[in-house]
Amino acid sequence: MSFFKRIFSSEKKETLDKGLEQTKTSFFSKLTKAVAGKSKVDDEVLDNLEEVLVSSDVGVNTTLKIIERIEARVAQDKYLGTDELNQILREEIAALLSETQSGEESEFTVPANKKPYVIMVVGVNGVGKTTTIGKLANQFKKAGYKVVLGAADTFRAAAIDQLQVWADRVGVPLVKQQMGSDPASVAFDTLQSAVTQNADVVIIDTAGRLHNKVNLMNELTKVKRVMQKVVEEAPHDVLLVLDGSTGQNAFEQAKQFTAATEVSCLAVTKLDGTAKGGVVIGISDQFQIPVKYIGVGEGVEDLQVFNKYEFVDSFFK
């Protein structure tokens, strides 16, 4: 199918294939059991397939959509062999991802009319937020952009220290204050510094606590408001980082954060080492928020731009 055009370099595609290996192996072993002894797609196969998708963390609502699409194909074609199920699934999942206007990019790029392009990063502690910021800074710098980081998670000293380690490693400036400082003040200083330095990209870390959603909402709203005093439309993106290995818990975090602030895009991390990669399909569909980046390995280069064609190709390879 021309739909699955080759977009990534072979090296990036190999990393993606390897990163999704556990998800793929788990999914297809379940799928093989689901169609065992069957030659055509009937109600029993569809029931089994529904179970496979749900247990692969695709999510109930998204699973039902996929099953409905396959039922429509069965009704239309009258006879569908189980050997064709793989290809049909591949096509329907790709079509579903296409309904969210995302996953078309293959490179780390910045909108031409937004300088500096400001990304505010949100997410609970432990999902790989700081690591994602560091890797993002590395990829943008490698693409030729001037990057400035802001340590506005002033709630934890460790968050500021970790970000400093990444800033040093990648070779980009970090704007920070003491632990306990006003996060909005750090964000303001970061943007002022970025404008002075004529930076292309600003990435602001924020506190990852969700136990009091009202406080979080107020804090993020204040950070946004103060940033807009320096850069009128800031932040251009609010990036929610989710840990893909937590499966259904990632859905819950997405629900909580989208209620607390206007999330515009997602990064799903830790997809290597887990069989729960199906969560990318479910979250993208259910929240209609584009998945922009995925983490498929430990290495500094292993944060990739999410491309739905390549993702589905790797998933069903």
PDB file of C-alpha atoms in Angstrom:
ATOM      1  CA  MET A   1       0.000   0.000   0.000  1.00  0.00           C
ATOM      2  CA  SER A   2       1.299   3.470  -0.832  1.00  0.00           C
ATOM      3  CA  PHE A   3      -0.193   4.551   2.511  1.00  0.00           C
ATOM      4  CA  PHE A   4       2.798   2.951   4.239  1.00  0.00           C
ATOM      5  CA  LYS A   5       5.472   4.929   2.489  1.00  0.00           C
ATOM      6  CA  ARG A   6       9.012   4.769   3.817  1.00  0.00           C
ATOM      7  CA  ILE A   7       9.727   8.014   5.674  1.00  0.00           C
ATOM      8  CA  PHE A   8      12.406   7.404   8.297  1.00  0.00           C
ATOM      9  CA  SER A   9      16.042   6.604   7.649  1.00  0.00           C
ATOM     10  CA  SER A  10      16.784   2.875   7.974  1.00  0.00           C
ATOM     11  CA  GLU A  11      18.665   3.511  11.238  1.00  0.00           C
ATOM     12  CA  LYS A  12      15.699   5.311  12.873  1.00  0.00           C
ATOM     13  CA  LYS A  13      13.322   2.631  11.585  1.00  0.00           C
ATOM     14  CA  GLU A  14      15.500  -0.121  13.083  1.00  0.00           C
ATOM     15  CA  THR A  15      15.366   1.661  16.468  1.00  0.00           C
ATOM     16  CA  LEU A  16      11.567   1.912  16.191  1.00  0.00           C
ATOM     17  CA  ASP A  17      11.228  -1.760  15.187  1.00  0.00           C
ATOM     18  CA  LYS A  18      13.407  -2.794  18.114  1.00  0.00           C
ATOM     19  CA  GLY A  19      11.589  -0.480  20.543  1.00  0.00           C
ATOM     20  CA  LEU A  20       8.195  -1.977  19.649  1.00  0.00           C
ATOM     21  CA  GLU A  21       9.450  -5.577  19.660  1.00  0.00           C
ATOM     22  CA  GLN A  22       7.862  -6.587  22.987  1.00  0.00           C
ATOM     23  CA  THR A  23       4.513  -4.991  22.121  1.00  0.00           C
ATOM     24  CA  LYS A  24       4.488  -6.682  18.730  1.00  0.00           C
ATOM     25  CA  THR A  25       5.480 -10.127  20.053  1.00  0.00           C
ATOM     26  CA  SER A  26       2.851  -9.988  22.805  1.00  0.00           C
ATOM     27  CA  PHE A  27       0.145  -8.749  20.431  1.00  0.00           C
ATOM     28  CA  PHE A  28       0.743 -11.350  17.729  1.00  0.00           C
ATOM     29  CA  SER A  29       1.028 -14.273  20.121  1.00  0.00           C
ATOM     30  CA  LYS A  30      -2.416 -13.274  21.477  1.00  0.00           C
ATOM     31  CA  LEU A  31      -3.747 -12.747  17.941  1.00  0.00           C
ATOM     32  CA  THR A  32      -2.514 -16.195  16.834  1.00  0.00           C
ATOM     33  CA  LYS A  33      -4.382 -17.802  19.753  1.00  0.00           C
ATOM     34  CA  ALA A  34      -7.491 -15.745  18.950  1.00  0.00           C
ATOM     35  CA  VAL A  35      -7.777 -17.152  15.409  1.00  0.00           C
ATOM     36  CA  ALA A  36      -6.446 -20.668  16.098  1.00  0.00           C
ATOM     37  CA  GLY A  37      -8.416 -23.286  14.193  1.00  0.00           C
ATOM     38  CA  LYS A  38     -10.479 -20.649  12.370  1.00  0.00           C
ATOM     39  CA  SER A  39     -10.363 -19.998   8.640  1.00  0.00           C
ATOM     40  CA  LYS A  40     -12.833 -17.111   8.460  1.00  0.00           C
ATOM     41  CA  VAL A  41     -13.548 -14.026  10.557  1.00  0.00           C
ATOM     42  CA  ASP A  42     -16.756 -14.774  12.457  1.00  0.00           C
ATOM     43  CA  ASP A  43     -18.348 -13.496  15.687  1.00  0.00           C
ATOM     44  CA  GLU A  44     -16.119 -15.667  17.851  1.00  0.00           C
ATOM     45  CA  VAL A  45     -12.954 -14.378  16.153  1.00  0.00           C
ATOM     46  CA  LEU A  46     -14.186 -10.795  16.588  1.00  0.00           C
ATOM     47  CA  ASP A  47     -14.903 -11.411  20.292  1.00  0.00           C
ATOM     48  CA  ASN A  48     -11.411 -12.850  20.717  1.00  0.00           C
ATOM     49  CA  LEU A  49      -9.899  -9.956  18.778  1.00  0.00           C
ATOM     50  CA  GLU A  50     -11.707  -7.480  21.035  1.00  0.00           C
ATOM     51  CA  GLU A  51     -10.106  -9.168  24.040  1.00  0.00           C
ATOM     52  CA  VAL A  52      -6.654  -9.066  22.390  1.00  0.00           C
ATOM     53  CA  LEU A  53      -6.903  -5.323  21.679  1.00  0.00           C
ATOM     54  CA  VAL A  54      -8.154  -4.438  25.166  1.00  0.00           C
ATOM     55  CA  SER A  55      -5.437  -6.541  26.823  1.00  0.00           C
ATOM     56  CA  SER A  56      -2.865  -4.811  24.594  1.00  0.00           C
ATOM     57  CA  ASP A  57      -3.839  -1.471  26.192  1.00  0.00           C
ATOM     58  CA  VAL A  58      -5.484  -0.064  23.080  1.00  0.00           C
ATOM     59  CA  GLY A  59      -8.388   0.970  25.358  1.00  0.00           C
ATOM     60  CA  VAL A  60     -12.034  -0.093  25.347  1.00  0.00           C
ATOM     61  CA  ASN A  61     -13.484   2.788  23.287  1.00  0.00           C
ATOM     62  CA  THR A  62     -10.815   2.605  20.596  1.00  0.00           C
ATOM     63  CA  THR A  63     -11.078  -1.207  20.506  1.00  0.00           C
ATOM     64  CA  LEU A  64     -14.833  -0.954  19.884  1.00  0.00           C
ATOM     65  CA  LYS A  65     -14.213   1.458  16.999  1.00  0.00           C
ATOM     66  CA  ILE A  66     -11.714  -0.949  15.416  1.00  0.00           C
ATOM     67  CA  ILE A  67     -14.080  -3.932  15.861  1.00  0.00           C
ATOM     68  CA  GLU A  68     -16.953  -1.951  14.272  1.00  0.00           C
ATOM     69  CA  ARG A  69     -14.762  -1.126  11.278  1.00  0.00           C
ATOM     70  CA  ILE A  70     -13.812  -4.786  10.841  1.00  0.00           C
ATOM     71  CA  GLU A  71     -17.458  -5.887  11.222  1.00  0.00           C
ATOM     72  CA  ALA A  72     -18.339  -3.477   8.405  1.00  0.00           C
ATOM     73  CA  ARG A  73     -15.637  -5.049   6.229  1.00  0.00           C
ATOM     74  CA  VAL A  74     -16.924  -8.560   7.043  1.00  0.00           C
ATOM     75  CA  ALA A  75     -20.495  -7.534   6.169  1.00  0.00           C
ATOM     76  CA  GLN A  76     -19.325  -5.981   2.912  1.00  0.00           C
ATOM     77  CA  ASP A  77     -17.021  -8.807   1.768  1.00  0.00           C
ATOM     78  CA  LYS A  78     -19.281 -11.617   3.093  1.00  0.00           C
ATOM     79  CA  TYR A  79     -16.201 -13.830   3.534  1.00  0.00           C
ATOM     80  CA  LEU A  80     -12.971 -12.720   5.149  1.00  0.00           C
ATOM     81  CA  GLY A  81     -10.233 -15.203   5.863  1.00  0.00           C
ATOM     82  CA  THR A  82      -8.344 -15.035   9.153  1.00  0.00           C
ATOM     83  CA  ASP A  83      -5.132 -14.843   7.117  1.00  0.00           C
ATOM     84  CA  GLU A  84      -6.308 -11.425   5.873  1.00  0.00           C
ATOM     85  CA  LEU A  85      -6.989 -10.147   9.404  1.00  0.00           C
ATOM     86  CA  ASN A  86      -3.454  -8.854   9.921  1.00  0.00           C
ATOM     87  CA  GLN A  87      -3.637  -6.597   6.841  1.00  0.00           C
ATOM     88  CA  ILE A  88      -7.166  -5.407   7.658  1.00  0.00           C
ATOM     89  CA  LEU A  89      -6.184  -4.543  11.228  1.00  0.00           C
ATOM     90  CA  ARG A  90      -3.162  -2.657   9.941  1.00  0.00           C
ATOM     91  CA  GLU A  91      -5.301  -0.633   7.519  1.00  0.00           C
ATOM     92  CA  GLU A  92      -8.030   0.157  10.051  1.00  0.00           C
ATOM     93  CA  ILE A  93      -5.621   1.215  12.821  1.00  0.00           C
ATOM     94  CA  ALA A  94      -3.743   3.459  10.373  1.00  0.00           C
ATOM     95  CA  ALA A  95      -7.054   4.961   9.205  1.00  0.00           C
ATOM     96  CA  LEU A  96      -8.065   5.583  12.830  1.00  0.00           C
ATOM     97  CA  LEU A  97      -4.763   7.343  13.580  1.00  0.00           C
ATOM     98  CA  SER A  98      -5.273   9.428  10.435  1.00  0.00           C
ATOM     99  CA  GLU A  99      -8.412  10.940  11.947  1.00  0.00           C
ATOM    100  CA  THR A 100      -6.229  12.778  14.474  1.00  0.00           C
ATOM    101  CA  GLN A 101      -4.329  15.331  12.451  1.00  0.00           C
ATOM    102  CA  SER A 102      -0.982  14.142  13.674  1.00  0.00           C
ATOM    103  CA  GLY A 103       1.828  11.782  12.990  1.00  0.00           C
ATOM    104  CA  GLU A 104       2.646  13.227   9.573  1.00  0.00           C
ATOM    105  CA  GLU A 105       6.081  14.599  10.514  1.00  0.00           C
ATOM    106  CA  SER A 106       9.344  12.698  10.402  1.00  0.00           C
ATOM    107  CA  GLU A 107      11.853  15.375  11.502  1.00  0.00           C
ATOM    108  CA  PHE A 108      12.296  17.672  14.524  1.00  0.00           C
ATOM    109  CA  THR A 109      11.059  20.988  13.141  1.00  0.00           C
ATOM    110  CA  VAL A 110       9.922  24.331  14.536  1.00  0.00           C
ATOM    111  CA  PRO A 111       7.020  26.421  13.146  1.00  0.00           C
ATOM    112  CA  ALA A 112       8.551  29.075  10.889  1.00  0.00           C
ATOM    113  CA  ASN A 113       6.454  31.983  12.237  1.00  0.00           C
ATOM    114  CA  LYS A 114       7.049  31.288  15.943  1.00  0.00           C
ATOM    115  CA  LYS A 115      10.334  32.504  17.347  1.00  0.00           C
ATOM    116  CA  PRO A 116      11.102  31.572  19.979  1.00  0.00           C
ATOM    117  CA  TYR A 117       8.897  28.479  19.752  1.00  0.00           C
ATOM    118  CA  VAL A 118       7.869  27.862  23.381  1.00  0.00           C
ATOM    119  CA  ILE A 119       7.020  24.368  24.669  1.00  0.00           C
ATOM    120  CA  MET A 120       5.662  23.978  28.206  1.00  0.00           C
ATOM    121  CA  VAL A 121       6.162  20.408  29.407  1.00  0.00           C
ATOM    122  CA  VAL A 122       3.749  18.816  31.896  1.00  0.00           C
ATOM    123  CA  GLY A 123       3.431  15.323  33.387  1.00  0.00           C
ATOM    124  CA  VAL A 124       3.682  13.496  36.709  1.00  0.00           C
ATOM    125  CA  ASN A 125       7.058  12.760  38.261  1.00  0.00           C
ATOM    126  CA  GLY A 126       8.643   9.517  37.117  1.00  0.00           C
ATOM    127  CA  VAL A 127       7.245   9.379  33.579  1.00  0.00           C
ATOM    128  CA  GLY A 128      10.539  10.482  32.018  1.00  0.00           C
ATOM    129  CA  LYS A 129       9.675  14.192  31.785  1.00  0.00           C
ATOM    130  CA  THR A 130      13.184  15.551  32.456  1.00  0.00           C
ATOM    131  CA  THR A 131      14.777  12.930  30.207  1.00  0.00           C
ATOM    132  CA  THR A 132      12.330  13.785  27.417  1.00  0.00           C
ATOM    133  CA  ILE A 133      13.198  17.500  27.752  1.00  0.00           C
ATOM    134  CA  GLY A 134      16.913  16.675  27.569  1.00  0.00           C
ATOM    135  CA  LYS A 135      16.475  14.453  24.527  1.00  0.00           C
ATOM    136  CA  LEU A 136      14.205  17.030  22.844  1.00  0.00           C
ATOM    137  CA  ALA A 137      16.831  19.734  23.423  1.00  0.00           C
ATOM    138  CA  ASN A 138      19.438  17.436  21.900  1.00  0.00           C
ATOM    139  CA  GLN A 139      17.335  16.709  18.797  1.00  0.00           C
ATOM    140  CA  PHE A 140      16.438  20.365  18.210  1.00  0.00           C
ATOM    141  CA  LYS A 141      20.073  21.425  18.664  1.00  0.00           C
ATOM    142  CA  LYS A 142      21.177  18.695  16.237  1.00  0.00           C
ATOM    143  CA  ALA A 143      18.645  20.038  13.737  1.00  0.00           C
ATOM    144  CA  GLY A 144      20.415  23.416  13.937  1.00  0.00           C
ATOM    145  CA  TYR A 145      18.164  25.278  16.351  1.00  0.00           C
ATOM    146  CA  LYS A 146      19.307  27.400  19.292  1.00  0.00           C
ATOM    147  CA  VAL A 147      17.672  25.997  22.436  1.00  0.00           C
ATOM    148  CA  VAL A 148      17.132  27.396  25.968  1.00  0.00           C
ATOM    149  CA  LEU A 149      15.767  25.339  28.875  1.00  0.00           C
ATOM    150  CA  GLY A 150      13.823  26.614  31.894  1.00  0.00           C
ATOM    151  CA  ALA A 151      13.681  24.763  35.245  1.00  0.00           C
ATOM    152  CA  ALA A 152      10.212  25.816  36.445  1.00  0.00           C
ATOM    153  CA  ASP A 153       9.667  22.610  38.441  1.00  0.00           C
ATOM    154  CA  THR A 154      10.887  24.370  41.590  1.00  0.00           C
ATOM    155  CA  PHE A 155       9.022  21.962  43.854  1.00  0.00           C
ATOM    156  CA  ARG A 156      11.850  19.389  43.814  1.00  0.00           C
ATOM    157  CA  ALA A 157      15.557  20.180  44.012  1.00  0.00           C
ATOM    158  CA  ALA A 158      16.208  16.916  42.121  1.00  0.00           C
ATOM    159  CA  ALA A 159      14.237  18.174  39.120  1.00  0.00           C
ATOM    160  CA  ILE A 160      16.443  21.275  38.819  1.00  0.00           C
ATOM    161  CA  ASP A 161      19.631  19.207  39.268  1.00  0.00           C
ATOM    162  CA  GLN A 162      18.562  16.602  36.700  1.00  0.00           C
ATOM    163  CA  LEU A 163      17.765  19.295  34.159  1.00  0.00           C
ATOM    164  CA  GLN A 164      21.174  20.891  34.773  1.00  0.00           C
ATOM    165  CA  VAL A 165      22.847  17.523  34.045  1.00  0.00           C
ATOM    166  CA  TRP A 166      20.954  17.289  30.748  1.00  0.00           C
ATOM    167  CA  ALA A 167      21.685  20.921  29.824  1.00  0.00           C
ATOM    168  CA  ASP A 168      25.414  20.298  30.393  1.00  0.00           C
ATOM    169  CA  ARG A 169      25.309  17.034  28.472  1.00  0.00           C
ATOM    170  CA  VAL A 170      23.537  18.514  25.467  1.00  0.00           C
ATOM    171  CA  GLY A 171      25.359  21.860  25.668  1.00  0.00           C
ATOM    172  CA  VAL A 172      22.418  24.236  25.990  1.00  0.00           C
ATOM    173  CA  PRO A 173      21.805  27.029  28.542  1.00  0.00           C
ATOM    174  CA  LEU A 174      19.487  26.428  31.510  1.00  0.00           C
ATOM    175  CA  VAL A 175      17.682  29.200  33.363  1.00  0.00           C
ATOM    176  CA  LYS A 176      16.986  28.270  36.991  1.00  0.00           C
ATOM    177  CA  GLN A 177      16.369  29.699  40.459  1.00  0.00           C
ATOM    178  CA  GLN A 178      16.433  28.239  43.961  1.00  0.00           C
ATOM    179  CA  MET A 179      14.122  25.383  44.947  1.00  0.00           C
ATOM    180  CA  GLY A 180      10.819  26.827  46.172  1.00  0.00           C
ATOM    181  CA  SER A 181      10.994  29.849  43.830  1.00  0.00           C
ATOM    182  CA  ASP A 182       7.897  30.975  41.944  1.00  0.00           C
ATOM    183  CA  PRO A 183       7.665  28.783  38.786  1.00  0.00           C
ATOM    184  CA  ALA A 184       6.145  31.683  36.828  1.00  0.00           C
ATOM    185  CA  SER A 185       9.161  33.828  37.702  1.00  0.00           C
ATOM    186  CA  VAL A 186      11.507  31.150  36.295  1.00  0.00           C
ATOM    187  CA  ALA A 187       9.426  30.914  33.117  1.00  0.00           C
ATOM    188  CA  PHE A 188       9.502  34.716  32.732  1.00  0.00           C
ATOM    189  CA  ASP A 189      13.315  34.816  33.159  1.00  0.00           C
ATOM    190  CA  THR A 190      13.737  31.938  30.703  1.00  0.00           C
ATOM    191  CA  LEU A 191      11.749  33.671  27.970  1.00  0.00           C
ATOM    192  CA  GLN A 192      13.527  36.972  28.520  1.00  0.00           C
ATOM    193  CA  SER A 193      16.869  35.183  28.274  1.00  0.00           C
ATOM    194  CA  ALA A 194      15.761  33.335  25.125  1.00  0.00           C
ATOM    195  CA  VAL A 195      14.631  36.545  23.427  1.00  0.00           C
ATOM    196  CA  THR A 196      17.935  38.252  24.337  1.00  0.00           C
ATOM    197  CA  GLN A 197      19.892  35.299  22.929  1.00  0.00           C
ATOM    198  CA  ASN A 198      17.709  35.147  19.797  1.00  0.00           C
ATOM    199  CA  ALA A 199      16.897  31.505  20.586  1.00  0.00           C
ATOM    200  CA  ASP A 200      14.693  29.371  18.319  1.00  0.00           C
ATOM    201  CA  VAL A 201      13.265  26.958  20.911  1.00  0.00           C
ATOM    202  CA  VAL A 202      12.404  27.306  24.607  1.00  0.00           C
ATOM    203  CA  ILE A 203      11.465  24.227  26.655  1.00  0.00           C
ATOM    204  CA  ILE A 204       9.986  24.885  30.106  1.00  0.00           C
ATOM    205  CA  ASP A 205       9.771  22.113  32.707  1.00  0.00           C
ATOM    206  CA  THR A 206       6.868  22.344  35.197  1.00  0.00           C
ATOM    207  CA  ALA A 207       5.972  20.596  38.466  1.00  0.00           C
ATOM    208  CA  GLY A 208       4.631  17.083  38.132  1.00  0.00           C
ATOM    209  CA  ARG A 209       2.253  16.817  41.038  1.00  0.00           C
ATOM    210  CA  LEU A 210      -1.378  15.933  40.555  1.00  0.00           C
ATOM    211  CA  HIS A 211      -2.619  15.373  44.115  1.00  0.00           C
ATOM    212  CA  ASN A 212      -4.312  18.769  44.070  1.00  0.00           C
ATOM    213  CA  LYS A 213      -5.603  19.469  40.581  1.00  0.00           C
ATOM    214  CA  VAL A 214      -6.871  22.946  41.468  1.00  0.00           C
ATOM    215  CA  ASN A 215      -3.418  24.074  42.629  1.00  0.00           C
ATOM    216  CA  LEU A 216      -1.818  22.599  39.527  1.00  0.00           C
ATOM    217  CA  MET A 217      -4.374  24.310  37.295  1.00  0.00           C
ATOM    218  CA  ASN A 218      -3.782  27.673  38.985  1.00  0.00           C
ATOM    219  CA  GLU A 219      -0.007  27.278  38.798  1.00  0.00           C
ATOM    220  CA  LEU A 220       0.038  26.350  35.097  1.00  0.00           C
ATOM    221  CA  THR A 221      -2.403  29.155  34.259  1.00  0.00           C
ATOM    222  CA  LYS A 222      -0.159  31.658  36.062  1.00  0.00           C
ATOM    223  CA  VAL A 223       2.969  30.336  34.286  1.00  0.00           C
ATOM    224  CA  LYS A 224       1.217  30.783  30.924  1.00  0.00           C
ATOM    225  CA  ARG A 225      -0.013  34.289  31.781  1.00  0.00           C
ATOM    226  CA  VAL A 226       3.426  35.475  32.880  1.00  0.00           C
ATOM    227  CA  MET A 227       5.120  33.976  29.790  1.00  0.00           C
ATOM    228  CA  GLN A 228       2.737  35.934  27.568  1.00  0.00           C
ATOM    229  CA  LYS A 229       4.181  39.175  28.925  1.00  0.00           C
ATOM    230  CA  VAL A 230       7.367  38.297  27.037  1.00  0.00           C
ATOM    231  CA  VAL A 231       6.140  36.193  24.089  1.00  0.00           C
ATOM    232  CA  GLU A 232       2.550  36.988  23.238  1.00  0.00           C
ATOM    233  CA  GLU A 233       1.338  33.515  22.166  1.00  0.00           C
ATOM    234  CA  ALA A 234       3.431  31.469  24.612  1.00  0.00           C
ATOM    235  CA  PRO A 235       3.320  28.590  25.142  1.00  0.00           C
ATOM    236  CA  HIS A 236       2.847  27.513  21.540  1.00  0.00           C
ATOM    237  CA  ASP A 237       2.575  23.903  22.690  1.00  0.00           C
ATOM    238  CA  VAL A 238       1.732  22.244  26.007  1.00  0.00           C
ATOM    239  CA  LEU A 239       3.416  18.844  25.804  1.00  0.00           C
ATOM    240  CA  LEU A 240       2.123  16.119  28.145  1.00  0.00           C
ATOM    241  CA  VAL A 241       4.665  13.361  28.811  1.00  0.00           C
ATOM    242  CA  LEU A 242       3.158   9.925  29.526  1.00  0.00           C
ATOM    243  CA  ASP A 243       4.903   6.686  30.497  1.00  0.00           C
ATOM    244  CA  GLY A 244       3.775   4.118  27.904  1.00  0.00           C
ATOM    245  CA  SER A 245       4.787   1.215  30.140  1.00  0.00           C
ATOM    246  CA  THR A 246       1.992   2.070  32.609  1.00  0.00           C
ATOM    247  CA  GLY A 247      -0.739   1.225  30.078  1.00  0.00           C
ATOM    248  CA  GLN A 248      -4.142   2.186  31.457  1.00  0.00           C
ATOM    249  CA  ASN A 249      -2.564   4.466  34.058  1.00  0.00           C
ATOM    250  CA  ALA A 250      -1.344   6.640  31.187  1.00  0.00           C
ATOM    251  CA  PHE A 251      -4.996   7.070  30.091  1.00  0.00           C
ATOM    252  CA  GLU A 252      -5.865   8.241  33.598  1.00  0.00           C
ATOM    253  CA  GLN A 253      -2.987  10.743  33.652  1.00  0.00           C
ATOM    254  CA  ALA A 254      -4.026  12.055  30.237  1.00  0.00           C
ATOM    255  CA  LYS A 255      -7.556  12.547  31.558  1.00  0.00           C
ATOM    256  CA  GLN A 256      -6.328  14.399  34.678  1.00  0.00           C
ATOM    257  CA  PHE A 257      -3.913  16.695  32.860  1.00  0.00           C
ATOM    258  CA  THR A 258      -6.279  17.542  30.003  1.00  0.00           C
ATOM    259  CA  ALA A 259      -8.745  18.629  32.713  1.00  0.00           C
ATOM    260  CA  ALA A 260      -6.075  20.749  34.450  1.00  0.00           C
ATOM    261  CA  THR A 261      -4.635  22.521  31.405  1.00  0.00           C
ATOM    262  CA  GLU A 262      -4.972  22.757  27.630  1.00  0.00           C
ATOM    263  CA  VAL A 263      -2.691  19.969  26.439  1.00  0.00           C
ATOM    264  CA  SER A 264      -1.904  20.357  22.734  1.00  0.00           C
ATOM    265  CA  CYS A 265       0.375  17.356  22.105  1.00  0.00           C
ATOM    266  CA  LEU A 266       1.755  14.210  23.717  1.00  0.00           C
ATOM    267  CA  ALA A 267       5.062  12.422  24.180  1.00  0.00           C
ATOM    268  CA  VAL A 268       4.765   8.722  25.057  1.00  0.00           C
ATOM    269  CA  THR A 269       7.958   7.404  26.652  1.00  0.00           C
ATOM    270  CA  LYS A 270       9.415   4.011  27.671  1.00  0.00           C
ATOM    271  CA  LEU A 271       7.847   2.058  24.802  1.00  0.00           C
ATOM    272  CA  ASP A 272      10.926  -0.159  24.529  1.00  0.00           C
ATOM    273  CA  GLY A 273      10.856  -2.645  27.459  1.00  0.00           C
ATOM    274  CA  THR A 274       7.055  -2.902  27.539  1.00  0.00           C
ATOM    275  CA  ALA A 275       4.294  -4.855  25.801  1.00  0.00           C
ATOM    276  CA  LYS A 276       1.884  -1.915  26.243  1.00  0.00           C
ATOM    277  CA  GLY A 277       2.722   0.039  23.048  1.00  0.00           C
ATOM    278  CA  GLY A 278      -0.933  -0.197  21.993  1.00  0.00           C
ATOM    279  CA  VAL A 279      -1.554   2.647  24.430  1.00  0.00           C
ATOM    280  CA  VAL A 280      -0.269   5.081  21.741  1.00  0.00           C
ATOM    281  CA  ILE A 281      -3.176   4.111  19.465  1.00  0.00           C
ATOM    282  CA  GLY A 282      -5.791   4.403  22.215  1.00  0.00           C
ATOM    283  CA  ILE A 283      -4.621   7.688  23.732  1.00  0.00           C
ATOM    284  CA  SER A 284      -4.239   9.357  20.325  1.00  0.00           C
ATOM    285  CA  ASP A 285      -7.767   8.319  19.351  1.00  0.00           C
ATOM    286  CA  GLN A 286      -9.557   8.819  22.661  1.00  0.00           C
ATOM    287  CA  PHE A 287      -8.271  12.281  23.520  1.00  0.00           C
ATOM    288  CA  GLN A 288      -7.933  13.503  19.933  1.00  0.00           C
ATOM    289  CA  ILE A 289      -4.622  15.047  20.982  1.00  0.00           C
ATOM    290  CA  PRO A 290      -1.733  14.405  18.608  1.00  0.00           C
ATOM    291  CA  VAL A 291       1.106  12.163  19.728  1.00  0.00           C
ATOM    292  CA  LYS A 292       4.168  14.173  18.685  1.00  0.00           C
ATOM    293  CA  TYR A 293       7.098  12.216  20.122  1.00  0.00           C
ATOM    294  CA  ILE A 294       7.763   8.649  21.290  1.00  0.00           C
ATOM    295  CA  GLY A 295      10.581   7.267  23.408  1.00  0.00           C
ATOM    296  CA  VAL A 296      11.826   3.914  22.074  1.00  0.00           C
ATOM    297  CA  GLY A 297      15.107   3.442  23.931  1.00  0.00           C
ATOM    298  CA  GLU A 298      17.517   4.642  26.611  1.00  0.00           C
ATOM    299  CA  GLY A 299      19.891   6.478  24.273  1.00  0.00           C
ATOM    300  CA  VAL A 300      19.922  10.243  23.784  1.00  0.00           C
ATOM    301  CA  GLU A 301      18.934   9.677  20.123  1.00  0.00           C
ATOM    302  CA  ASP A 302      16.049   7.343  20.978  1.00  0.00           C
ATOM    303  CA  LEU A 303      13.357  10.020  21.231  1.00  0.00           C
ATOM    304  CA  GLN A 304      11.663  10.040  17.840  1.00  0.00           C
ATOM    305  CA  VAL A 305       9.120  12.205  16.077  1.00  0.00           C
ATOM    306  CA  PHE A 306       5.953  10.076  16.056  1.00  0.00           C
ATOM    307  CA  ASN A 307       5.022   9.109  12.523  1.00  0.00           C
ATOM    308  CA  LYS A 308       1.837   7.045  12.296  1.00  0.00           C
ATOM    309  CA  TYR A 309       2.799   5.329   9.036  1.00  0.00           C
ATOM    310  CA  GLU A 310       6.112   4.117  10.413  1.00  0.00           C
ATOM    311  CA  PHE A 311       4.574   3.212  13.773  1.00  0.00           C
ATOM    312  CA  VAL A 312       1.868   1.012  12.241  1.00  0.00           C
ATOM    313  CA  ASP A 313       4.412  -0.477   9.833  1.00  0.00           C
ATOM    314  CA  SER A 314       6.685  -1.442  12.757  1.00  0.00           C
ATOM    315  CA  PHE A 315       3.744  -2.709  14.808  1.00  0.00           C
ATOM    316  CA  PHE A 316       2.610  -5.086  12.051  1.00  0.00           C
ATOM    317  CA  LYS A 317       5.973  -5.955  10.531  1.00  0.00           C
TER     318      LYS A 317
END
